[in-house]
CSV table of C-alpha atoms in Angstrom, one decimal:
chain,number,residue,atom,x,y,z
E,1180,MET,CA,16.0,-29.3,24.6
E,1181,LYS,CA,12.5,-30.7,25.8
E,1182,ILE,CA,9.9,-28.8,23.5
E,1183,LYS,CA,6.7,-27.4,26.0
E,1184,ALA,CA,3.5,-28.0,24.5
E,1185,ASN,CA,2.5,-24.6,23.9
E,1186,GLU,CA,6.1,-23.5,23.2
E,1187,PHE,CA,5.1,-23.2,19.3
E,1188,THR,CA,0.9,-21.6,19.6
E,1189,LEU,CA,0.0,-18.2,20.5
E,1190,LYS,CA,-2.8,-19.7,22.3
E,1191,GLY,CA,-3.7,-18.4,25.5
E,1192,LYS,CA,-1.9,-14.8,24.6
E,1193,THR,CA,-2.7,-11.8,23.8
E,1194,VAL,CA,-1.7,-9.6,20.9
E,1195,ILE,CA,-2.8,-6.0,19.6
E,1196,ILE,CA,-2.1,-5.0,16.5
E,1197,LEU,CA,-1.8,-1.6,15.7
E,1198,GLY,CA,-3.1,-0.6,12.1
E,1199,GLY,CA,-5.4,-4.0,12.8
E,1200,SER,CA,-8.1,-2.9,10.6
E,1201,SER,CA,-7.2,-3.7,7.3
E,1202,GLY,CA,-4.1,-4.8,5.1
E,1203,LEU,CA,-1.1,-6.9,6.8
E,1204,GLY,CA,-2.7,-5.4,10.1
E,1205,PHE,CA,-6.0,-7.6,9.3
E,1206,ALA,CA,-4.3,-10.5,7.8
E,1207,THR,CA,-1.9,-10.8,10.9
E,1208,ALA,CA,-5.0,-10.5,13.2
E,1209,GLN,CA,-6.5,-13.2,11.6
E,1210,ALA,CA,-4.0,-15.3,12.1
E,1211,ALA,CA,-2.9,-15.1,15.3
E,1212,ALA,CA,-6.5,-15.2,16.0
E,1213,HIS,CA,-6.6,-19.2,14.4
E,1214,ASP,CA,-3.4,-19.5,16.4
E,1215,GLY,CA,-5.5,-19.1,19.3
E,1216,ALA,CA,-4.6,-15.7,20.2
E,1217,LYS,CA,-7.0,-13.0,21.6
E,1218,VAL,CA,-6.7,-10.7,19.5
E,1219,ILE,CA,-6.8,-6.4,20.0
E,1220,ILE,CA,-7.7,-4.1,16.7
E,1221,VAL,CA,-6.3,-0.6,16.5
E,1222,SER,CA,-7.0,1.6,13.8
E,1223,GLY,CA,-8.3,5.5,13.0
E,1224,ASN,CA,-11.1,3.8,11.5
E,1225,GLU,CA,-14.2,3.0,13.2
E,1226,ASN,CA,-16.0,1.7,10.9
E,1227,ARG,CA,-13.3,-0.2,9.4
E,1228,ILE,CA,-13.1,-1.7,12.9
E,1229,ASN,CA,-16.5,-2.9,12.9
E,1230,GLU,CA,-16.1,-4.5,9.7
E,1231,ALA,CA,-13.1,-6.7,10.8
E,1232,LEU,CA,-14.2,-7.8,13.7
E,1233,LYS,CA,-16.7,-9.8,12.4
E,1234,SER,CA,-14.3,-12.0,10.6
E,1235,LEU,CA,-12.2,-12.2,14.1
E,1236,PRO,CA,-13.1,-14.4,16.9
E,1237,GLU,CA,-15.8,-13.0,19.7
E,1238,ASN,CA,-13.2,-12.6,22.3
E,1239,CYS,CA,-11.2,-10.4,20.3
E,1240,LYS,CA,-11.5,-6.5,20.2
E,1241,GLY,CA,-11.3,-3.5,18.8
E,1242,PHE,CA,-10.6,0.3,19.5
E,1243,ALA,CA,-10.6,3.9,17.4
E,1244,VAL,CA,-7.2,5.3,17.9
E,1245,ASP,CA,-5.6,8.2,16.1
E,1246,LEU,CA,-2.3,7.1,15.9
E,1247,SER,CA,-0.8,10.0,14.6
E,1248,LYS,CA,-0.9,11.3,17.5
E,1249,GLU,CA,1.8,10.6,20.6
E,1250,GLU,CA,-1.1,11.1,23.6
E,1251,ASN,CA,-3.9,9.1,22.1
E,1252,ILE,CA,-1.3,6.3,21.7
E,1253,LYS,CA,-0.2,7.0,25.8
E,1254,GLN,CA,-3.9,6.6,26.8
E,1255,PHE,CA,-4.4,3.2,24.9
E,1256,PHE,CA,-1.6,1.8,26.5
E,1257,ASN,CA,-2.0,3.3,29.8
E,1258,SER,CA,-5.6,2.0,29.6
E,1259,VAL,CA,-4.9,-1.4,28.9
E,1260,GLU,CA,-3.7,-4.8,31.4
E,1261,PRO,CA,-0.1,-6.2,30.4
E,1262,PHE,CA,-0.3,-8.0,27.2
E,1263,ASP,CA,2.2,-10.5,25.2
E,1264,HIS,CA,2.6,-9.0,21.6
E,1265,LEU,CA,2.4,-5.7,19.9
E,1266,VAL,CA,2.0,-5.5,16.0
E,1267,TYR,CA,2.8,-2.4,14.4
E,1268,THR,CA,1.6,-2.0,10.9
E,1269,ALA,CA,-0.5,1.1,10.5
E,1270,GLY,CA,0.9,3.6,7.7
E,1271,GLU,CA,-1.3,5.6,5.3
E,1272,ASN,CA,-0.6,5.5,1.0
E,1273,LEU,CA,2.7,6.7,0.0
E,1274,VAL,CA,3.0,9.5,-2.9
E,1275,LEU,CA,5.8,8.5,-4.8
E,1276,ASN,CA,8.2,11.3,-6.1
E,1277,THR,CA,11.3,12.1,-7.3
E,1278,ILE,CA,13.6,14.3,-5.0
E,1279,ASN,CA,12.8,17.3,-7.1
E,1280,GLU,CA,9.0,16.7,-7.2
E,1281,THR,CA,8.8,15.7,-3.3
E,1282,ASP,CA,7.6,18.5,-0.9
E,1283,LEU,CA,9.3,19.0,2.0
E,1284,ASN,CA,6.1,19.2,4.2
E,1285,ASP,CA,4.5,16.7,2.6
E,1286,ALA,CA,7.4,14.2,2.9
E,1287,ARG,CA,7.6,15.1,6.9
E,1288,GLN,CA,4.1,13.8,7.7
E,1289,PHE,CA,4.7,10.3,6.1
E,1290,PHE,CA,7.0,9.9,9.0
E,1291,THR,CA,4.2,11.0,11.6
E,1292,LEU,CA,2.3,7.3,11.3
E,1293,ARG,CA,4.9,5.0,10.2
E,1294,TYR,CA,7.9,6.1,12.0
E,1295,TRP,CA,6.6,8.3,14.9
E,1296,GLY,CA,3.5,6.3,15.8
E,1297,ALA,CA,5.4,3.3,15.6
E,1298,PHE,CA,8.2,4.8,17.9
E,1299,ALA,CA,5.1,5.8,20.3
E,1300,ALA,CA,4.0,2.8,20.6
E,1301,VAL,CA,6.9,1.4,21.2
E,1302,LYS,CA,7.8,3.6,24.0
E,1303,TYR,CA,4.8,3.3,26.1
E,1304,ALA,CA,3.9,-0.4,25.3
E,1305,ALA,CA,7.0,-1.5,26.4
E,1306,LYS,CA,6.0,-0.7,30.1
E,1307,LYS,CA,3.3,-3.7,29.5
E,1308,ILE,CA,4.5,-6.4,27.7
E,1309,LYS,CA,4.9,-10.0,29.6
E,1310,ALA,CA,7.5,-12.1,30.2
E,1311,GLY,CA,8.8,-14.0,26.9
E,1312,GLY,CA,6.7,-11.1,24.9
E,1313,SER,CA,7.8,-9.7,21.2
E,1314,ILE,CA,7.5,-6.0,19.5
E,1315,ASN,CA,7.1,-7.0,15.8
E,1316,LEU,CA,7.7,-3.5,13.7
E,1317,THR,CA,6.9,-3.1,9.6
E,1318,GLY,CA,9.6,-1.6,7.4
E,1319,GLY,CA,10.8,-2.8,3.5
E,1320,ILE,CA,12.3,-3.8,1.3
E,1321,ALA,CA,12.5,0.0,0.0
E,1322,SER,CA,15.6,0.8,2.1
E,1323,PRO,CA,18.1,-2.2,0.4
E,1324,ARG,CA,16.3,-2.0,-3.0
E,1325,PRO,CA,15.2,1.3,-3.7
E,1326,SER,CA,13.9,2.3,-7.0
E,1327,ALA,CA,14.0,6.0,-8.4
E,1328,GLY,CA,11.0,8.5,-6.6
E,1329,TRP,CA,11.5,5.9,-3.4
E,1330,GLY,CA,13.8,8.6,-1.4
E,1331,VAL,CA,10.5,9.2,1.1
E,1332,ALA,CA,9.6,5.0,1.8
E,1333,ALA,CA,13.8,4.1,1.1
E,1334,SER,CA,14.2,6.5,4.2
E,1335,ILE,CA,11.6,5.5,6.5
E,1336,CYS,CA,12.3,2.2,6.4
E,1337,GLY,CA,16.7,2.8,7.0
E,1338,ALA,CA,15.3,4.7,10.2
E,1339,MET,CA,12.7,1.5,11.0
E,1340,GLU,CA,15.8,-1.0,10.6
E,1341,GLY,CA,17.6,1.2,12.9
E,1342,PHE,CA,15.1,1.3,15.6
E,1343,THR,CA,14.8,-2.1,15.3
E,1344,ARG,CA,18.0,-2.8,16.6
E,1345,ALA,CA,18.4,-0.2,18.9
E,1346,MET,CA,15.4,-0.9,20.3
E,1347,ALA,CA,16.7,-4.9,21.1
E,1348,VAL,CA,19.5,-3.4,22.7
E,1349,GLU,CA,17.5,-1.0,25.1
E,1350,LEU,CA,14.7,-2.9,25.7
E,1351,ALA,CA,16.0,-6.3,26.2
E,1352,PRO,CA,14.8,-9.4,27.2
E,1353,VAL,CA,11.5,-7.8,25.4
E,1354,ARG,CA,12.2,-9.6,22.4
E,1355,ILE,CA,12.0,-6.2,19.2
E,1356,ASN,CA,12.2,-7.5,15.5
E,1357,SER,CA,10.8,-6.2,12.7
E,1358,VAL,CA,9.1,-7.9,9.3
E,1359,SER,CA,9.9,-6.1,5.7
E,1360,PRO,CA,7.7,-6.8,2.9
E,1361,GLY,CA,8.1,-6.8,-0.8
E,1362,VAL,CA,5.6,-5.8,-3.2
E,1363,VAL,CA,2.5,-6.9,-1.9
E,1364,LYS,CA,-1.6,-6.8,-2.7
E,1365,THR,CA,-2.9,-4.8,-0.3
E,1366,ASN,CA,-4.7,-1.3,0.3
E,1367,LEU,CA,-0.7,0.5,-0.1
E,1368,TRP,CA,-2.0,0.7,-3.5
E,1369,ASN,CA,-5.2,2.1,-3.9
E,1370,SER,CA,-3.9,5.1,-4.8
E,1371,MET,CA,-3.3,3.8,-8.0
E,1372,SER,CA,-6.0,2.9,-11.0
E,1373,ASN,CA,-6.9,-0.4,-10.9
E,1374,GLU,CA,-5.1,-0.8,-14.3
E,1375,ASP,CA,-1.6,0.3,-12.9
E,1376,ARG,CA,-1.8,-1.7,-10.1
E,1377,ASN,CA,-2.6,-5.0,-11.9
E,1378,ASN,CA,0.3,-3.9,-14.5
E,1379,LEU,CA,2.4,-2.9,-11.6
E,1380,TYR,CA,1.8,-6.6,-10.0
E,1381,ALA,CA,2.2,-8.5,-13.1
E,1382,SER,CA,5.1,-6.4,-13.7
E,1383,VAL,CA,7.5,-6.9,-10.4
E,1384,GLY,CA,5.7,-10.3,-10.1
E,1385,GLU,CA,7.1,-12.1,-13.4
E,1386,ARG,CA,10.7,-10.6,-12.0
E,1387,LEU,CA,10.7,-12.7,-8.9
E,1388,PRO,CA,12.0,-15.8,-8.6
E,1389,VAL,CA,8.4,-17.0,-7.4
E,1390,LYS,CA,6.6,-15.6,-9.9
E,1391,ARG,CA,4.1,-13.2,-8.1
E,1392,VAL,CA,4.3,-10.6,-6.0
E,1393,GLY,CA,3.1,-10.8,-2.0
E,1394,GLU,CA,-0.5,-11.5,-0.4
E,1395,ALA,CA,-0.8,-10.2,3.0
E,1396,GLY,CA,-1.2,-13.8,4.3
E,1397,ASP,CA,2.4,-14.2,3.4
E,1398,ILE,CA,3.3,-11.2,5.6
E,1399,ALA,CA,1.0,-12.5,8.5
E,1400,GLN,CA,2.7,-15.3,8.8
E,1401,ALA,CA,6.3,-13.7,9.1
E,1402,PHE,CA,4.5,-12.2,12.1
E,1403,LEU,CA,3.3,-15.3,13.5
E,1404,TYR,CA,7.2,-16.5,13.5
E,1405,THR,CA,8.5,-13.5,15.3
E,1406,MET,CA,6.1,-13.7,17.8
E,1407,LYS,CA,5.9,-17.0,18.5
E,1408,GLN,CA,10.1,-18.0,18.3
E,1409,GLN,CA,11.8,-17.2,21.6
E,1410,TYR,CA,15.6,-16.2,20.6
E,1411,GLY,CA,15.9,-13.8,17.4
E,1412,THR,CA,15.8,-10.4,18.5
E,1413,GLY,CA,17.0,-7.1,16.5
E,1414,GLN,CA,16.3,-8.8,13.2
E,1415,VAL,CA,14.7,-7.5,10.1
E,1416,ILE,CA,12.5,-10.4,8.5
E,1417,VAL,CA,12.9,-9.8,4.8
E,1418,VAL,CA,9.4,-11.3,3.0
E,1419,ASP,CA,9.7,-10.0,-0.4
E,1420,GLY,CA,9.6,-13.1,-3.0
E,1421,GLY,CA,13.0,-12.9,-3.2
E,1422,SER,CA,13.0,-9.3,-4.3
E,1423,VAL,CA,16.2,-7.6,-3.3
E,1424,LEU,CA,18.0,-10.6,-5.4
E,1425,VAL,CA,16.9,-9.7,-8.4
């Protein structure tokens, strides 16, 4: 098989990252831009977008869009030109509670951005994906390896896995994959105190085969892989330092 010169690069490609102004999304934006892509970051926080753009090349753009509302997502994708890859990493800080302590109305709200936002993004972005392009979603190991208090998080992650596989069939030949991180140092844990957060990183990292928790850049590399490879679809790429093994 003859390998094309640009087969393993994002050079000349356009990548849209929803949730791209911080955390996993921002790390992915930086990695994709470094690989030669034109990156468009989208989130609900305009100030954070402006700060993020300072660390990205001049050809990158940012848009403030409330991703919890379907109509806003629809309008955004109707306004953009065809592009190559979509990455969805948007999500707010989850509050972990046992089922007896969980308010169902609060629990439903966590699905709004993390699941239904992704659902709407796929719905309106799919028709704009160029040939050879991809849609890349975010799950988590809370589904295959939940702990007590992770009922809502495990449910969202499980739903994303099923959605990924269903869309890979329905939207073919567009490739649909998801990345499933373990514990990663991001603002996901900002609701915890510094001491509790550092204790979490230390205790989890010590148990892992790699002896550390993840960095946002570790997950960004997984997203680069799902965008650049051309054969895998409907897959969940686990990047967790071996957490599901132990």
